[in-house]
Amino acid sequence: MSWGTELWDQFDNLEKHTQWGIEVLEKYIKFVKERTEIEINYAKQLRNLSKKYQTKKNSKEEEESKYTSCKAFQATLNEMNDYAGQHEVISENMASQITAELTRFVQEVKQERKQHFHEGRKAQQHIETCWKQLEASKRRFERDCKEAERAQQYFEKMDADINVTKADVEKARQQAQIRHQMADDSKGDYSSVLQKFNREQHEHYFTHIPGIFQKLQDMEEKKIGRMGESLKTYADIDRQVVPIIGKCLDGITKSAESISEKQDSQMVIESFKSGFEPPGDIDFEDFTQSMKRTVSDTSLTKADCKSDPKVPSKSRNKLWPFIKKNKCFGSRQGSTPEDFSNLPPEQRRKKLQQKVDELNKDIQKEIDQRDALTKMRDVYMKNPQMGDPASVGQKLVEIGNNIEKLRVEVHKFEGWLAEVEGRLPARNDSSRRQSGLYDTQNTQTVNNCAQDRESSPDGSYTEDNSQEPEVKVTPTEFDDDFDDEEPLPTIGTCKAIYPFDGENEGTISVTEGEILSVIEEDKGDGWTRIRRKEEEEGYVPTSYIEVYLDRNTKGAMTYI
């Protein structure tokens, strides 16, 4: 089966067919190129999508990423990033192994096809020229034969006519001979041209054209085979990334299986646990005692009006879990103290432990760097040509100073941590219920219960009305506008149960166990105004102190 023998007369059709085959290959190249663009755009969109939902550093999302569900989601995003990478691989491999290769191949095929058809047209032009020569020789031979025949007939006519002179007859005879000779020459030339044409035609249809068509057939078959190989490569490129994509999907499945509901619930407890005990029952405050007193009972001696810290005052109770955060607290709170004293004990302990761990890691990094430089210095001392040992000495001194500074910081934070850890077990006395106000990023503001300010020094709380001394109350005391005076009068005393560093404006530092004067009671924002030695005053968190209000002061009657 050969185009040269079977399609010897289909030159034009073969030309159209081979051109169509090249167009099909170019169409396939265009298809693959558009597929590579789709893959690269898909990969880009996947990467952007993954980046969009990645946890941002130094944000609230980074704190939330500790939960197993968030970790699984982040792992899924990472796997999708790798998944996008495999689509980029598909695009790159198709572009290099199919598009680029086939584009070069098509150019070669076009050039080869052009050359073969140029040779075919040249052969056709040659055979056409030979045919024209044969036709010309044939027409000349035919014309000479006719001229010779007419000359012969004219001679015979002249020879038969008795009236014609002998010279005319001789002339006619010579003319007939010349025509016969020309006919014989034309015959020989025609025969020669015919033989030559037959040879050329035989070569054309049995040698030249079959050879050219065979080359075209080989070219077409090569092109078809190359397209088949490209289709196989197209499938193989996709198949090569299937295992890796499968691993990405397996990673997503594994991350989904790693989610632990119980562990996340425990993390919520660890994140928001304050370390305080829930507030107890609020005792009933009887405001009808003054109505039951007689006139003789309302008189008090001056000595009876002295403040007794063991007798609780009648200030308004606060149900701190149900009171909204007061804006005044945020303004006084300011930036986070270095020792995290603004946090509840449990959260403070966690923050301090985290800080200690970070500092220890920094110390270990510095120690590793110091060890490496020490080894380098020893090498320089043994082999001076490798470097100057003195060049390492200054760096070692700097690292030593850094280690010392970090250790001082660790000691400081460990002291605070030991203080917190030492205090937490000691706060097991259920009768001392601290419901402090802490304004943190993730917790609501909590107000101190009235019982804390009414607790006795030994931590007990009583609501025994029989022990309450009778106080003379006049109408003018209730009509007072409670205007602040300079300086504000003392309305009671307090005892610091926690140390507090008053680093922000308007606050005052206190030490644990310190006794101070109360000049302004908690207005509901979780802060109490106190004074030290008639010269220094400021605000402290109400939850850090135990308040003992005087019963005969206006401040004691702030809450009705």
mmCIF file with all atom_site columns, C-alpha atoms in Angstrom, residues 311-496:
data_model
loop_
_atom_site.group_PDB
_atom_site.id
_atom_site.type_symbol
_atom_site.label_atom_id
_atom_site.label_alt_id
_atom_site.label_comp_id
_atom_site.label_asym_id
_atom_site.label_entity_id
_atom_site.label_seq_id
_atom_site.pdbx_PDB_ins_code
_atom_site.Cartn_x
_atom_site.Cartn_y
_atom_site.Cartn_z
_atom_site.occupancy
_atom_site.B_iso_or_equiv
_atom_site.pdbx_formal_charge
_atom_site.auth_seq_id
_atom_site.auth_comp_id
_atom_site.auth_asym_id
_atom_site.auth_atom_id
_atom_site.pdbx_PDB_model_num
ATOM 1   C CA . VAL A 1 311 ? -18.408 44.524 111.508 1.00 0.00 ? 311 VAL A CA 1
ATOM 2   C CA . PRO A 1 312 ? -19.464 44.385 107.863 1.00 0.00 ? 312 PRO A CA 1
ATOM 3   C CA . SER A 1 313 ? -20.923 47.459 106.209 1.00 0.00 ? 313 SER A CA 1
ATOM 4   C CA . LYS A 1 314 ? -24.147 47.630 104.277 1.00 0.00 ? 314 LYS A CA 1
ATOM 5   C CA . SER A 1 315 ? -22.960 48.372 100.778 1.00 0.00 ? 315 SER A CA 1
ATOM 6   C CA . ARG A 1 316 ? -24.817 47.308 97.724  1.00 0.00 ? 316 ARG A CA 1
ATOM 7   C CA . ASN A 1 317 ? -24.133 43.740 96.592  1.00 0.00 ? 317 ASN A CA 1
ATOM 8   C CA . LYS A 1 318 ? -22.975 43.243 93.016  1.00 0.00 ? 318 LYS A CA 1
ATOM 9   C CA . LEU A 1 319 ? -23.804 40.222 90.923  1.00 0.00 ? 319 LEU A CA 1
ATOM 10  C CA . TRP A 1 320 ? -20.555 40.496 88.931  1.00 0.00 ? 320 TRP A CA 1
ATOM 11  C CA . PRO A 1 321 ? -21.262 37.908 86.238  1.00 0.00 ? 321 PRO A CA 1
ATOM 12  C CA . PHE A 1 322 ? -24.296 39.897 85.102  1.00 0.00 ? 322 PHE A CA 1
ATOM 13  C CA . ILE A 1 323 ? -22.856 43.410 85.130  1.00 0.00 ? 323 ILE A CA 1
ATOM 14  C CA . LYS A 1 324 ? -21.666 44.838 81.826  1.00 0.00 ? 324 LYS A CA 1
ATOM 15  C CA . LYS A 1 325 ? -18.094 46.014 81.392  1.00 0.00 ? 325 LYS A CA 1
ATOM 16  C CA . ASN A 1 326 ? -17.575 49.595 82.529  1.00 0.00 ? 326 ASN A CA 1
ATOM 17  C CA . LYS A 1 327 ? -15.673 51.825 80.143  1.00 0.00 ? 327 LYS A CA 1
ATOM 18  C CA . CYS A 1 328 ? -13.881 53.538 83.031  1.00 0.00 ? 328 CYS A CA 1
ATOM 19  C CA . PHE A 1 329 ? -12.004 50.343 83.767  1.00 0.00 ? 329 PHE A CA 1
ATOM 20  C CA . GLY A 1 330 ? -10.576 50.152 80.264  1.00 0.00 ? 330 GLY A CA 1
ATOM 21  C CA . SER A 1 331 ? -9.309  53.709 80.514  1.00 0.00 ? 331 SER A CA 1
ATOM 22  C CA . ARG A 1 332 ? -7.545  52.978 83.782  1.00 0.00 ? 332 ARG A CA 1
ATOM 23  C CA . GLN A 1 333 ? -6.284  49.616 82.713  1.00 0.00 ? 333 GLN A CA 1
ATOM 24  C CA . GLY A 1 334 ? -3.945  50.918 79.998  1.00 0.00 ? 334 GLY A CA 1
ATOM 25  C CA . SER A 1 335 ? -1.303  48.658 78.544  1.00 0.00 ? 335 SER A CA 1
ATOM 26  C CA . THR A 1 336 ? -0.652  45.143 79.862  1.00 0.00 ? 336 THR A CA 1
ATOM 27  C CA . PRO A 1 337 ? 1.748   45.152 82.849  1.00 0.00 ? 337 PRO A CA 1
ATOM 28  C CA . GLU A 1 338 ? 4.987   43.240 82.497  1.00 0.00 ? 338 GLU A CA 1
ATOM 29  C CA . ASP A 1 339 ? 4.004   40.769 85.231  1.00 0.00 ? 339 ASP A CA 1
ATOM 30  C CA . PHE A 1 340 ? 0.496   40.329 83.780  1.00 0.00 ? 340 PHE A CA 1
ATOM 31  C CA . SER A 1 341 ? -0.982  41.459 87.095  1.00 0.00 ? 341 SER A CA 1
ATOM 32  C CA . ASN A 1 342 ? -4.088  42.620 85.259  1.00 0.00 ? 342 ASN A CA 1
ATOM 33  C CA . LEU A 1 343 ? -5.044  38.999 84.537  1.00 0.00 ? 343 LEU A CA 1
ATOM 34  C CA . PRO A 1 344 ? -6.829  36.487 86.750  1.00 0.00 ? 344 PRO A CA 1
ATOM 35  C CA . PRO A 1 345 ? -4.460  34.189 88.656  1.00 0.00 ? 345 PRO A CA 1
ATOM 36  C CA . GLU A 1 346 ? -4.843  31.161 86.381  1.00 0.00 ? 346 GLU A CA 1
ATOM 37  C CA . GLN A 1 347 ? -4.421  33.192 83.191  1.00 0.00 ? 347 GLN A CA 1
ATOM 38  C CA . ARG A 1 348 ? -1.542  35.116 84.763  1.00 0.00 ? 348 ARG A CA 1
ATOM 39  C CA . ARG A 1 349 ? 0.172   31.846 85.641  1.00 0.00 ? 349 ARG A CA 1
ATOM 40  C CA . LYS A 1 350 ? -0.164  30.604 82.052  1.00 0.00 ? 350 LYS A CA 1
ATOM 41  C CA . LYS A 1 351 ? 1.194   33.848 80.609  1.00 0.00 ? 351 LYS A CA 1
ATOM 42  C CA . LEU A 1 352 ? 4.146   33.858 83.005  1.00 0.00 ? 352 LEU A CA 1
ATOM 43  C CA . GLN A 1 353 ? 4.920   30.208 82.235  1.00 0.00 ? 353 GLN A CA 1
ATOM 44  C CA . GLN A 1 354 ? 4.777   30.968 78.521  1.00 0.00 ? 354 GLN A CA 1
ATOM 45  C CA . LYS A 1 355 ? 7.137   33.898 78.988  1.00 0.00 ? 355 LYS A CA 1
ATOM 46  C CA . VAL A 1 356 ? 9.574   31.740 80.996  1.00 0.00 ? 356 VAL A CA 1
ATOM 47  C CA . ASP A 1 357 ? 9.540   29.077 78.260  1.00 0.00 ? 357 ASP A CA 1
ATOM 48  C CA . GLU A 1 358 ? 10.222  31.679 75.568  1.00 0.00 ? 358 GLU A CA 1
ATOM 49  C CA . LEU A 1 359 ? 13.128  33.133 77.527  1.00 0.00 ? 359 LEU A CA 1
ATOM 50  C CA . ASN A 1 360 ? 14.589  29.659 78.107  1.00 0.00 ? 360 ASN A CA 1
ATOM 51  C CA . LYS A 1 361 ? 14.420  28.986 74.367  1.00 0.00 ? 361 LYS A CA 1
ATOM 52  C CA . ASP A 1 362 ? 16.231  32.260 73.697  1.00 0.00 ? 362 ASP A CA 1
ATOM 53  C CA . ILE A 1 363 ? 18.877  31.308 76.256  1.00 0.00 ? 363 ILE A CA 1
ATOM 54  C CA . GLN A 1 364 ? 19.353  27.924 74.600  1.00 0.00 ? 364 GLN A CA 1
ATOM 55  C CA . LYS A 1 365 ? 19.786  29.586 71.204  1.00 0.00 ? 365 LYS A CA 1
ATOM 56  C CA . GLU A 1 366 ? 22.421  31.904 72.636  1.00 0.00 ? 366 GLU A CA 1
ATOM 57  C CA . ILE A 1 367 ? 24.183  28.966 74.314  1.00 0.00 ? 367 ILE A CA 1
ATOM 58  C CA . ASP A 1 368 ? 24.235  27.004 71.050  1.00 0.00 ? 368 ASP A CA 1
ATOM 59  C CA . GLN A 1 369 ? 25.645  30.011 69.244  1.00 0.00 ? 369 GLN A CA 1
ATOM 60  C CA . ARG A 1 370 ? 28.250  30.462 71.990  1.00 0.00 ? 370 ARG A CA 1
ATOM 61  C CA . ASP A 1 371 ? 29.287  26.802 71.728  1.00 0.00 ? 371 ASP A CA 1
ATOM 62  C CA . ALA A 1 372 ? 29.632  27.076 67.961  1.00 0.00 ? 372 ALA A CA 1
ATOM 63  C CA . LEU A 1 373 ? 31.767  30.219 68.238  1.00 0.00 ? 373 LEU A CA 1
ATOM 64  C CA . THR A 1 374 ? 33.880  28.586 70.946  1.00 0.00 ? 374 THR A CA 1
ATOM 65  C CA . LYS A 1 375 ? 34.617  25.660 68.660  1.00 0.00 ? 375 LYS A CA 1
ATOM 66  C CA . MET A 1 376 ? 35.432  28.093 65.849  1.00 0.00 ? 376 MET A CA 1
ATOM 67  C CA . ARG A 1 377 ? 37.828  29.971 68.131  1.00 0.00 ? 377 ARG A CA 1
ATOM 68  C CA . ASP A 1 378 ? 39.554  26.704 69.100  1.00 0.00 ? 378 ASP A CA 1
ATOM 69  C CA . VAL A 1 379 ? 39.952  25.828 65.425  1.00 0.00 ? 379 VAL A CA 1
ATOM 70  C CA . TYR A 1 380 ? 41.431  29.275 64.734  1.00 0.00 ? 380 TYR A CA 1
ATOM 71  C CA . MET A 1 381 ? 43.846  28.852 67.644  1.00 0.00 ? 381 MET A CA 1
ATOM 72  C CA . LYS A 1 382 ? 45.050  25.505 66.311  1.00 0.00 ? 382 LYS A CA 1
ATOM 73  C CA . ASN A 1 383 ? 45.114  26.706 62.696  1.00 0.00 ? 383 ASN A CA 1
ATOM 74  C CA . PRO A 1 384 ? 45.844  30.468 62.619  1.00 0.00 ? 384 PRO A CA 1
ATOM 75  C CA . GLN A 1 385 ? 45.804  30.479 58.823  1.00 0.00 ? 385 GLN A CA 1
ATOM 76  C CA . MET A 1 386 ? 42.044  29.790 58.912  1.00 0.00 ? 386 MET A CA 1
ATOM 77  C CA . GLY A 1 387 ? 41.190  32.931 60.899  1.00 0.00 ? 387 GLY A CA 1
ATOM 78  C CA . ASP A 1 388 ? 41.927  35.244 63.802  1.00 0.00 ? 388 ASP A CA 1
ATOM 79  C CA . PRO A 1 389 ? 40.714  33.934 67.208  1.00 0.00 ? 389 PRO A CA 1
ATOM 80  C CA . ALA A 1 390 ? 40.401  37.519 68.483  1.00 0.00 ? 390 ALA A CA 1
ATOM 81  C CA . SER A 1 391 ? 37.686  38.212 65.904  1.00 0.00 ? 391 SER A CA 1
ATOM 82  C CA . VAL A 1 392 ? 35.428  35.732 67.703  1.00 0.00 ? 392 VAL A CA 1
ATOM 83  C CA . GLY A 1 393 ? 36.174  36.990 71.216  1.00 0.00 ? 393 GLY A CA 1
ATOM 84  C CA . GLN A 1 394 ? 34.061  40.156 71.002  1.00 0.00 ? 394 GLN A CA 1
ATOM 85  C CA . LYS A 1 395 ? 31.075  38.198 69.759  1.00 0.00 ? 395 LYS A CA 1
ATOM 86  C CA . LEU A 1 396 ? 31.466  35.702 72.615  1.00 0.00 ? 396 LEU A CA 1
ATOM 87  C CA . VAL A 1 397 ? 31.432  38.568 75.115  1.00 0.00 ? 397 VAL A CA 1
ATOM 88  C CA . GLU A 1 398 ? 28.236  39.958 73.579  1.00 0.00 ? 398 GLU A CA 1
ATOM 89  C CA . ILE A 1 399 ? 26.587  36.546 73.693  1.00 0.00 ? 399 ILE A CA 1
ATOM 90  C CA . GLY A 1 400 ? 27.642  36.128 77.321  1.00 0.00 ? 400 GLY A CA 1
ATOM 91  C CA . ASN A 1 401 ? 26.059  39.454 78.206  1.00 0.00 ? 401 ASN A CA 1
ATOM 92  C CA . ASN A 1 402 ? 22.889  38.485 76.373  1.00 0.00 ? 402 ASN A CA 1
ATOM 93  C CA . ILE A 1 403 ? 22.718  35.173 78.250  1.00 0.00 ? 403 ILE A CA 1
ATOM 94  C CA . GLU A 1 404 ? 23.142  36.974 81.557  1.00 0.00 ? 404 GLU A CA 1
ATOM 95  C CA . LYS A 1 405 ? 20.386  39.457 80.736  1.00 0.00 ? 405 LYS A CA 1
ATOM 96  C CA . LEU A 1 406 ? 18.064  36.674 79.675  1.00 0.00 ? 406 LEU A CA 1
ATOM 97  C CA . ARG A 1 407 ? 18.767  34.738 82.874  1.00 0.00 ? 407 ARG A CA 1
ATOM 98  C CA . VAL A 1 408 ? 17.939  37.817 84.937  1.00 0.00 ? 408 VAL A CA 1
ATOM 99  C CA . GLU A 1 409 ? 14.661  38.082 83.047  1.00 0.00 ? 409 GLU A CA 1
ATOM 100 C CA . VAL A 1 410 ? 13.977  34.392 83.625  1.00 0.00 ? 410 VAL A CA 1
ATOM 101 C CA . HIS A 1 411 ? 14.675  34.800 87.331  1.00 0.00 ? 411 HIS A CA 1
ATOM 102 C CA . LYS A 1 412 ? 12.298  37.746 87.492  1.00 0.00 ? 412 LYS A CA 1
ATOM 103 C CA . PHE A 1 413 ? 9.446   35.966 85.726  1.00 0.00 ? 413 PHE A CA 1
ATOM 104 C CA . GLU A 1 414 ? 10.075  32.746 87.668  1.00 0.00 ? 414 GLU A CA 1
ATOM 105 C CA . GLY A 1 415 ? 9.717   34.771 90.859  1.00 0.00 ? 415 GLY A CA 1
ATOM 106 C CA . TRP A 1 416 ? 6.350   36.074 89.722  1.00 0.00 ? 416 TRP A CA 1
ATOM 107 C CA . LEU A 1 417 ? 5.389   32.565 88.610  1.00 0.00 ? 417 LEU A CA 1
ATOM 108 C CA . ALA A 1 418 ? 6.365   31.073 91.956  1.00 0.00 ? 418 ALA A CA 1
ATOM 109 C CA . GLU A 1 419 ? 4.361   33.798 93.666  1.00 0.00 ? 419 GLU A CA 1
ATOM 110 C CA . VAL A 1 420 ? 1.253   32.957 91.650  1.00 0.00 ? 420 VAL A CA 1
ATOM 111 C CA . GLU A 1 421 ? 1.679   29.186 91.934  1.00 0.00 ? 421 GLU A CA 1
ATOM 112 C CA . GLY A 1 422 ? 2.293   29.544 95.663  1.00 0.00 ? 422 GLY A CA 1
ATOM 113 C CA . ARG A 1 423 ? -0.834  31.619 96.131  1.00 0.00 ? 423 ARG A CA 1
ATOM 114 C CA . LEU A 1 424 ? -3.298  29.555 94.095  1.00 0.00 ? 424 LEU A CA 1
ATOM 115 C CA . PRO A 1 425 ? -3.347  26.530 96.438  1.00 0.00 ? 425 PRO A CA 1
ATOM 116 C CA . ALA A 1 426 ? -3.636  28.838 99.424  1.00 0.00 ? 426 ALA A CA 1
ATOM 117 C CA . ARG A 1 427 ? -6.872  30.270 98.061  1.00 0.00 ? 427 ARG A CA 1
ATOM 118 C CA . ASN A 1 428 ? -8.839  27.107 98.807  1.00 0.00 ? 428 ASN A CA 1
ATOM 119 C CA . ASP A 1 429 ? -10.790 28.748 101.622 1.00 0.00 ? 429 ASP A CA 1
ATOM 120 C CA . SER A 1 430 ? -14.293 28.653 100.216 1.00 0.00 ? 430 SER A CA 1
ATOM 121 C CA . SER A 1 431 ? -15.451 31.361 102.577 1.00 0.00 ? 431 SER A CA 1
ATOM 122 C CA . ARG A 1 432 ? -13.150 33.891 100.923 1.00 0.00 ? 432 ARG A CA 1
ATOM 123 C CA . ARG A 1 433 ? -14.799 34.359 97.554  1.00 0.00 ? 433 ARG A CA 1
ATOM 124 C CA . GLN A 1 434 ? -12.915 36.635 95.203  1.00 0.00 ? 434 GLN A CA 1
ATOM 125 C CA . SER A 1 435 ? -14.903 37.858 92.249  1.00 0.00 ? 435 SER A CA 1
ATOM 126 C CA . GLY A 1 436 ? -12.392 40.356 90.848  1.00 0.00 ? 436 GLY A CA 1
ATOM 127 C CA . LEU A 1 437 ? -12.719 42.551 87.865  1.00 0.00 ? 437 LEU A CA 1
ATOM 128 C CA . TYR A 1 438 ? -10.323 41.649 85.047  1.00 0.00 ? 438 TYR A CA 1
ATOM 129 C CA . ASP A 1 439 ? -10.469 43.307 81.715  1.00 0.00 ? 439 ASP A CA 1
ATOM 130 C CA . THR A 1 440 ? -8.690  41.102 79.212  1.00 0.00 ? 440 THR A CA 1
ATOM 131 C CA . GLN A 1 441 ? -9.026  40.654 75.498  1.00 0.00 ? 441 GLN A CA 1
ATOM 132 C CA . ASN A 1 442 ? -11.039 37.474 75.744  1.00 0.00 ? 442 ASN A CA 1
ATOM 133 C CA . THR A 1 443 ? -12.893 37.765 79.108  1.00 0.00 ? 443 THR A CA 1
ATOM 134 C CA . GLN A 1 444 ? -15.762 39.904 80.272  1.00 0.00 ? 444 GLN A CA 1
ATOM 135 C CA . THR A 1 445 ? -15.492 42.406 83.065  1.00 0.00 ? 445 THR A CA 1
ATOM 136 C CA . VAL A 1 446 ? -16.382 40.950 86.433  1.00 0.00 ? 446 VAL A CA 1
ATOM 137 C CA . ASN A 1 447 ? -17.380 43.024 89.451  1.00 0.00 ? 447 ASN A CA 1
ATOM 138 C CA . ASN A 1 448 ? -16.428 42.318 93.014  1.00 0.00 ? 448 ASN A CA 1
ATOM 139 C CA . CYS A 1 449 ? -19.168 40.979 95.215  1.00 0.00 ? 449 CYS A CA 1
ATOM 140 C CA . ALA A 1 450 ? -20.261 43.056 98.143  1.00 0.00 ? 450 ALA A CA 1
ATOM 141 C CA . GLN A 1 451 ? -19.412 40.230 100.504 1.00 0.00 ? 451 GLN A CA 1
ATOM 142 C CA . ASP A 1 452 ? -15.691 40.628 99.681  1.00 0.00 ? 452 ASP A CA 1
ATOM 143 C CA . ARG A 1 453 ? -15.757 44.136 101.031 1.00 0.00 ? 453 ARG A CA 1
ATOM 144 C CA . GLU A 1 454 ? -17.839 42.996 103.973 1.00 0.00 ? 454 GLU A CA 1
ATOM 145 C CA . SER A 1 455 ? -15.571 40.073 104.904 1.00 0.00 ? 455 SER A CA 1
ATOM 146 C CA . SER A 1 456 ? -13.867 40.057 108.255 1.00 0.00 ? 456 SER A CA 1
ATOM 147 C CA . PRO A 1 457 ? -10.042 39.924 108.464 1.00 0.00 ? 457 PRO A CA 1
ATOM 148 C CA . ASP A 1 458 ? -10.105 36.183 109.117 1.00 0.00 ? 458 ASP A CA 1
ATOM 149 C CA . GLY A 1 459 ? -12.062 35.609 105.907 1.00 0.00 ? 459 GLY A CA 1
ATOM 150 C CA . SER A 1 460 ? -15.449 34.838 107.469 1.00 0.00 ? 460 SER A CA 1
ATOM 151 C CA . TYR A 1 461 ? -18.642 36.633 106.645 1.00 0.00 ? 461 TYR A CA 1
ATOM 152 C CA . THR A 1 462 ? -21.573 37.106 109.032 1.00 0.00 ? 462 THR A CA 1
ATOM 153 C CA . GLU A 1 463 ? -24.951 38.737 108.669 1.00 0.00 ? 463 GLU A CA 1
ATOM 154 C CA . ASP A 1 464 ? -25.866 38.789 112.348 1.00 0.00 ? 464 ASP A CA 1
ATOM 155 C CA . ASN A 1 465 ? -28.157 41.769 112.910 1.00 0.00 ? 465 ASN A CA 1
ATOM 156 C CA . SER A 1 466 ? -27.933 41.380 116.661 1.00 0.00 ? 466 SER A CA 1
ATOM 157 C CA . GLN A 1 467 ? -24.293 42.350 116.637 1.00 0.00 ? 467 GLN A CA 1
ATOM 158 C CA . GLU A 1 468 ? -24.881 45.473 114.563 1.00 0.00 ? 468 GLU A CA 1
ATOM 159 C CA . PRO A 1 469 ? -24.554 48.588 116.748 1.00 0.00 ? 469 PRO A CA 1
ATOM 160 C CA . GLU A 1 470 ? -27.360 51.044 116.438 1.00 0.00 ? 470 GLU A CA 1
ATOM 161 C CA . VAL A 1 471 ? -26.400 54.094 114.440 1.00 0.00 ? 471 VAL A CA 1
ATOM 162 C CA . LYS A 1 472 ? -28.038 57.434 114.728 1.00 0.00 ? 472 LYS A CA 1
ATOM 163 C CA . VAL A 1 473 ? -29.307 58.379 111.295 1.00 0.00 ? 473 VAL A CA 1
ATOM 164 C CA . THR A 1 474 ? -30.638 61.831 110.653 1.00 0.00 ? 474 THR A CA 1
ATOM 165 C CA . PRO A 1 475 ? -32.543 62.966 107.604 1.00 0.00 ? 475 PRO A CA 1
ATOM 166 C CA . THR A 1 476 ? -29.818 65.418 106.749 1.00 0.00 ? 476 THR A CA 1
ATOM 167 C CA . GLU A 1 477 ? -27.414 62.544 106.184 1.00 0.00 ? 477 GLU A CA 1
ATOM 168 C CA . PHE A 1 478 ? -29.610 61.096 103.466 1.00 0.00 ? 478 PHE A CA 1
ATOM 169 C CA . ASP A 1 479 ? -30.172 64.462 101.849 1.00 0.00 ? 479 ASP A CA 1
ATOM 170 C CA . ASP A 1 480 ? -26.456 65.069 101.515 1.00 0.00 ? 480 ASP A CA 1
ATOM 171 C CA . ASP A 1 481 ? -25.298 65.376 97.871  1.00 0.00 ? 481 ASP A CA 1
ATOM 172 C CA . PHE A 1 482 ? -22.128 63.360 98.585  1.00 0.00 ? 482 PHE A CA 1
ATOM 173 C CA . ASP A 1 483 ? -19.960 66.074 97.082  1.00 0.00 ? 483 ASP A CA 1
ATOM 174 C CA . ASP A 1 484 ? -16.221 65.251 97.100  1.00 0.00 ? 484 ASP A CA 1
ATOM 175 C CA . GLU A 1 485 ? -14.174 67.456 99.332  1.00 0.00 ? 485 GLU A CA 1
ATOM 176 C CA . GLU A 1 486 ? -10.455 68.175 99.179  1.00 0.00 ? 486 GLU A CA 1
ATOM 177 C CA . PRO A 1 487 ? -9.055  66.044 100.570 1.00 0.00 ? 487 PRO A CA 1
ATOM 178 C CA . LEU A 1 488 ? -11.675 63.309 100.442 1.00 0.00 ? 488 LEU A CA 1
ATOM 179 C CA . PRO A 1 489 ? -12.596 61.939 103.864 1.00 0.00 ? 489 PRO A CA 1
ATOM 180 C CA . THR A 1 490 ? -11.697 58.399 104.840 1.00 0.00 ? 490 THR A CA 1
ATOM 181 C CA . ILE A 1 491 ? -14.714 56.106 104.650 1.00 0.00 ? 491 ILE A CA 1
ATOM 182 C CA . GLY A 1 492 ? -13.008 52.917 105.775 1.00 0.00 ? 492 GLY A CA 1
ATOM 183 C CA . THR A 1 493 ? -9.912  50.771 105.564 1.00 0.00 ? 493 THR A CA 1
ATOM 184 C CA . CYS A 1 494 ? -8.758  47.980 103.312 1.00 0.00 ? 494 CYS A CA 1
ATOM 185 C CA . LYS A 1 495 ? -6.190  45.205 103.297 1.00 0.00 ? 495 LYS A CA 1
ATOM 186 C CA . ALA A 1 496 ? -4.292  44.228 100.131 1.00 0.00 ? 496 ALA A CA 1
#
